[in-house]
mmCIF file of C-alpha atoms in Angstrom:
data_model
loop_
_atom_site.group_PDB
_atom_site.id
_atom_site.type_symbol
_atom_site.label_atom_id
_atom_site.label_comp_id
_atom_site.label_asym_id
_atom_site.label_seq_id
_atom_site.Cartn_x
_atom_site.Cartn_y
_atom_site.Cartn_z
ATOM 1 C CA MET A 146 10.206 -10.132 31.911
ATOM 2 C CA LYS A 147 13.221 -8.089 30.802
ATOM 3 C CA SER A 148 13.157 -4.406 31.634
ATOM 4 C CA TYR A 149 13.662 -3.534 27.973
ATOM 5 C CA GLU A 150 13.807 -5.105 24.531
ATOM 6 C CA ILE A 151 15.282 -4.021 21.235
ATOM 7 C CA VAL A 152 13.616 -4.334 17.840
ATOM 8 C CA TYR A 153 14.749 -2.880 14.522
ATOM 9 C CA LEU A 154 12.188 -1.438 12.118
ATOM 10 C CA ALA A 155 12.611 -0.239 8.544
ATOM 11 C CA GLY A 156 9.727 1.844 7.274
ATOM 12 C CA GLY A 157 11.311 4.060 4.647
ATOM 13 C CA CYS A 158 13.409 7.056 5.622
ATOM 14 C CA PHE A 159 14.759 6.616 9.146
ATOM 15 C CA TRP A 160 14.158 10.301 9.908
ATOM 16 C CA CYS A 161 10.395 9.613 9.843
ATOM 17 C CA THR A 162 10.546 6.366 11.783
ATOM 18 C CA GLU A 163 12.786 7.862 14.454
ATOM 19 C CA ALA A 164 10.486 10.871 14.949
ATOM 20 C CA ILE A 165 7.443 8.615 15.292
ATOM 21 C CA PHE A 166 8.857 6.125 17.789
ATOM 22 C CA SER A 167 10.647 8.765 19.872
ATOM 23 C CA SER A 168 7.124 9.972 20.726
ATOM 24 C CA ILE A 169 5.801 6.653 22.053
ATOM 25 C CA LYS A 170 5.361 5.856 25.770
ATOM 26 C CA GLY A 171 7.620 3.062 26.955
ATOM 27 C CA VAL A 172 10.155 3.704 24.201
ATOM 28 C CA GLY A 173 13.532 4.813 25.421
ATOM 29 C CA ASN A 174 16.315 5.374 22.967
ATOM 30 C CA VAL A 175 15.620 5.389 19.210
ATOM 31 C CA VAL A 176 18.735 5.285 17.042
ATOM 32 C CA PRO A 177 18.755 5.604 13.243
ATOM 33 C CA GLY A 178 21.093 3.333 11.349
ATOM 34 C CA TYR A 179 21.562 0.621 8.771
ATOM 35 C CA MET A 180 20.972 -3.125 8.717
ATOM 36 C CA GLY A 181 20.630 -6.009 6.317
ATOM 37 C CA GLY A 182 23.341 -5.222 3.820
ATOM 38 C CA SER A 183 26.615 -6.598 2.596
ATOM 39 C CA LYS A 184 29.172 -3.944 3.608
ATOM 40 C CA SER A 185 30.673 -3.351 7.033
ATOM 41 C CA SER A 186 30.251 0.152 8.431
ATOM 42 C CA PRO A 187 28.316 1.663 5.516
ATOM 43 C CA THR A 188 27.907 5.405 5.196
ATOM 44 C CA TYR A 189 24.689 7.276 4.507
ATOM 45 C CA GLN A 190 25.959 8.122 1.026
ATOM 46 C CA GLU A 191 26.674 4.453 0.235
ATOM 47 C CA VAL A 192 23.299 3.303 1.553
ATOM 48 C CA CYS A 193 21.479 6.036 -0.405
ATOM 49 C CA GLN A 194 23.204 4.904 -3.602
ATOM 50 C CA GLY A 195 21.598 1.499 -3.061
ATOM 51 C CA THR A 196 24.816 -0.458 -3.560
ATOM 52 C CA THR A 197 25.096 -2.016 -0.083
ATOM 53 C CA ASN A 198 21.568 -3.520 0.217
ATOM 54 C CA HIS A 199 21.198 -2.034 3.711
ATOM 55 C CA ALA A 200 17.835 -0.766 4.877
ATOM 56 C CA GLU A 201 17.492 2.488 6.755
ATOM 57 C CA VAL A 202 16.313 1.249 10.162
ATOM 58 C CA VAL A 203 15.760 2.488 13.664
ATOM 59 C CA GLU A 204 16.884 0.620 16.737
ATOM 60 C CA ILE A 205 14.024 0.875 19.208
ATOM 61 C CA ASN A 206 14.679 0.225 22.890
ATOM 62 C CA PHE A 207 11.341 -0.283 24.607
ATOM 63 C CA ASP A 208 9.970 -1.388 27.952
ATOM 64 C CA PRO A 209 7.472 -4.208 27.266
ATOM 65 C CA ARG A 210 5.811 -3.511 30.624
ATOM 66 C CA LYS A 211 4.757 -0.100 29.286
ATOM 67 C CA THR A 212 4.372 -0.692 25.543
ATOM 68 C CA GLN A 213 4.157 -4.125 24.005
ATOM 69 C CA LEU A 214 5.654 -5.122 20.669
ATOM 70 C CA THR A 215 2.188 -5.616 19.196
ATOM 71 C CA ASP A 216 1.450 -1.935 19.933
ATOM 72 C CA ILE A 217 4.738 -0.855 18.358
ATOM 73 C CA LEU A 218 3.995 -2.928 15.259
ATOM 74 C CA PHE A 219 0.434 -1.607 15.051
ATOM 75 C CA ILE A 220 1.830 1.943 15.020
ATOM 76 C CA PHE A 221 4.539 0.891 12.534
ATOM 77 C CA PHE A 222 2.011 -0.479 10.045
ATOM 78 C CA ASN A 223 -0.153 2.630 10.354
ATOM 79 C CA THR A 224 2.636 5.157 9.821
ATOM 80 C CA HIS A 225 4.203 3.876 6.597
ATOM 81 C CA ASN A 226 3.058 1.997 3.505
ATOM 82 C CA PRO A 227 3.906 -1.705 3.960
ATOM 83 C CA THR A 228 2.522 -2.606 0.525
ATOM 84 C CA THR A 229 5.096 -0.919 -1.706
ATOM 85 C CA LEU A 230 8.217 -2.946 -2.400
ATOM 86 C CA ASN A 231 11.400 -0.944 -1.849
ATOM 87 C CA ARG A 232 9.570 2.341 -1.782
ATOM 88 C CA GLN A 233 8.013 4.924 0.507
ATOM 89 C CA GLY A 234 6.525 7.805 -1.457
ATOM 90 C CA ASN A 235 9.272 9.377 -3.554
ATOM 91 C CA ASP A 236 11.995 7.448 -1.697
ATOM 92 C CA ILE A 237 12.826 4.497 -3.958
ATOM 93 C CA GLY A 238 15.347 1.681 -3.441
ATOM 94 C CA THR A 239 16.020 -1.313 -1.213
ATOM 95 C CA GLN A 240 17.200 1.064 1.508
ATOM 96 C CA TYR A 241 13.559 2.175 1.911
ATOM 97 C CA ARG A 242 12.021 -1.296 2.175
ATOM 98 C CA SER A 243 9.570 -2.253 4.870
ATOM 99 C CA ALA A 244 11.119 -4.709 7.320
ATOM 100 C CA ILE A 245 11.003 -5.973 10.875
ATOM 101 C CA PHE A 246 14.374 -7.191 12.120
ATOM 102 C CA TYR A 247 13.566 -9.268 15.209
ATOM 103 C CA THR A 248 15.958 -9.988 18.090
ATOM 104 C CA SER A 249 14.209 -13.050 19.539
ATOM 105 C CA GLN A 250 12.025 -15.924 18.429
ATOM 106 C CA GLU A 251 9.175 -14.400 20.439
ATOM 107 C CA GLN A 252 9.461 -11.177 18.430
ATOM 108 C CA LYS A 253 9.438 -13.202 15.197
ATOM 109 C CA LYS A 254 6.287 -14.997 16.346
ATOM 110 C CA ILE A 255 4.547 -11.729 17.261
ATOM 111 C CA ALA A 256 5.545 -10.063 13.976
ATOM 112 C CA ASN A 257 4.184 -12.970 11.951
ATOM 113 C CA GLN A 258 0.957 -12.989 14.002
ATOM 114 C CA VAL A 259 0.443 -9.269 13.373
ATOM 115 C CA LEU A 260 1.094 -9.727 9.650
ATOM 116 C CA LYS A 261 -1.363 -12.610 9.515
ATOM 117 C CA GLN A 262 -4.015 -10.588 11.346
ATOM 118 C CA LEU A 263 -3.590 -7.583 9.027
ATOM 119 C CA ASP A 264 -3.820 -9.877 6.011
ATOM 120 C CA GLU A 265 -6.909 -11.719 7.304
ATOM 121 C CA GLU A 266 -8.652 -8.444 8.142
ATOM 122 C CA LYS A 267 -7.739 -7.030 4.714
ATOM 123 C CA ILE A 268 -6.571 -3.783 6.293
ATOM 124 C CA PHE A 269 -4.618 -2.876 3.161
ATOM 125 C CA GLU A 270 -5.925 -3.062 -0.404
ATOM 126 C CA SER A 271 -2.618 -4.475 -1.706
ATOM 127 C CA PRO A 272 -0.561 -7.337 -0.266
ATOM 128 C CA ILE A 273 1.861 -6.467 2.550
ATOM 129 C CA VAL A 274 5.487 -6.828 1.448
ATOM 130 C CA THR A 275 7.110 -6.243 4.850
ATOM 131 C CA GLU A 276 9.906 -8.725 5.431
ATOM 132 C CA VAL A 277 10.435 -10.356 8.814
ATOM 133 C CA THR A 278 14.127 -11.090 9.218
ATOM 134 C CA LYS A 279 16.513 -11.962 12.036
ATOM 135 C CA SER A 280 18.457 -8.899 13.116
ATOM 136 C CA GLN A 281 21.982 -8.552 11.842
ATOM 137 C CA THR A 282 24.783 -6.163 12.657
ATOM 138 C CA PHE A 283 23.387 -2.699 13.325
ATOM 139 C CA TYR A 284 25.424 0.248 12.142
ATOM 140 C CA PRO A 285 24.363 3.538 13.758
ATOM 141 C CA ALA A 286 23.950 6.387 11.287
ATOM 142 C CA GLU A 287 26.193 9.407 11.358
ATOM 143 C CA THR A 288 25.329 11.803 14.194
ATOM 144 C CA ASN A 289 23.814 14.453 11.903
ATOM 145 C CA HIS A 290 20.968 11.975 11.217
ATOM 146 C CA HIS A 291 20.131 11.488 14.914
ATOM 147 C CA LYS A 292 17.032 13.412 16.084
ATOM 148 C CA PHE A 293 16.834 14.883 12.591
ATOM 149 C CA PHE A 294 13.273 16.165 12.917
ATOM 150 C CA ASN A 295 13.910 17.797 16.299
ATOM 151 C CA ASN A 296 17.117 19.400 15.061
ATOM 152 C CA ASN A 297 15.741 20.515 11.663
ATOM 153 C CA PRO A 298 12.024 21.282 12.123
ATOM 154 C CA GLU A 299 11.981 23.871 9.322
ATOM 155 C CA ASN A 300 13.619 21.541 6.771
ATOM 156 C CA SER A 301 11.228 21.018 3.836
ATOM 157 C CA TYR A 302 11.367 17.194 4.167
ATOM 158 C CA CYS A 303 10.476 17.553 7.842
ATOM 159 C CA GLN A 304 7.588 19.906 7.068
ATOM 160 C CA TYR A 305 6.083 18.030 4.121
ATOM 161 C CA ILE A 306 6.807 14.383 4.965
ATOM 162 C CA ILE A 307 7.509 13.917 8.682
ATOM 163 C CA LYS A 308 5.165 16.499 10.237
ATOM 164 C CA PRO A 309 2.010 15.045 8.589
ATOM 165 C CA LYS A 310 2.978 11.600 9.903
ATOM 166 C CA LEU A 311 3.391 13.023 13.407
ATOM 167 C CA ASP A 312 0.065 14.850 13.101
ATOM 168 C CA ARG A 313 -1.599 11.548 12.140
ATOM 169 C CA LEU A 314 0.128 9.847 15.074
ATOM 170 C CA ARG A 315 -1.216 12.512 17.459
ATOM 171 C CA GLU A 316 -4.696 12.193 16.008
ATOM 172 C CA TYR A 317 -5.049 8.408 16.037
ATOM 173 C CA PHE A 318 -2.594 7.177 18.687
ATOM 174 C CA THR A 319 -2.909 9.715 21.500
ATOM 175 C CA ALA A 320 -3.088 7.017 24.175
ATOM 176 C CA TYR A 321 0.364 5.752 23.128
ATOM 177 C CA LEU A 322 2.112 9.122 23.198
ATOM 178 C CA LYS A 323 4.500 10.463 25.775
ATOM 179 C CA LYS A 324 3.022 13.581 27.396
ATOM 180 C CA SER A 325 5.600 15.803 25.701
ATOM 181 C CA ALA A 326 4.552 14.498 22.267
ATOM 182 C CA ARG A 327 0.836 15.224 22.649
ATOM 183 C CA VAL A 328 1.088 18.872 21.662
ATOM 184 C CA ASN A 329 2.366 20.431 18.443
#
């Protein structure tokens, strides 16, 4: 087994997704960026305008010996709304879509199995609209978007959107958290 794998997840604003997965045991580097669009080297401004068709994603480097992809996807589906097409709360547009960009056929298989299980168990009242797509070129976001929550904890978006997601993560997924992420 490889010592680490990479998967790309889009679950709305990458500031939220980065903060969540940076807290998970077995996850190394989490990098916000863009994937799935039509323009090379897009900027945050271009992606936010919705003209490039990129999704805000995070590149997650994880050690499958410590945290398996199924665990990562379970957390992913419980920390964003996978039933709203091109929307997460007040964030609207294709850049906020729910997507799993896999890097191997095994990841694709696991993602589809998890989706099937969630659908069969009727976990969500509405149909899941998360797309499962082969990874494409990843464009890292500008550096001011990296570790946004850690660097801007008093920002209103961080307080009203990200912090409640992290509180929920601490409440329901304690066993998956790095020791440093277990306290507020």
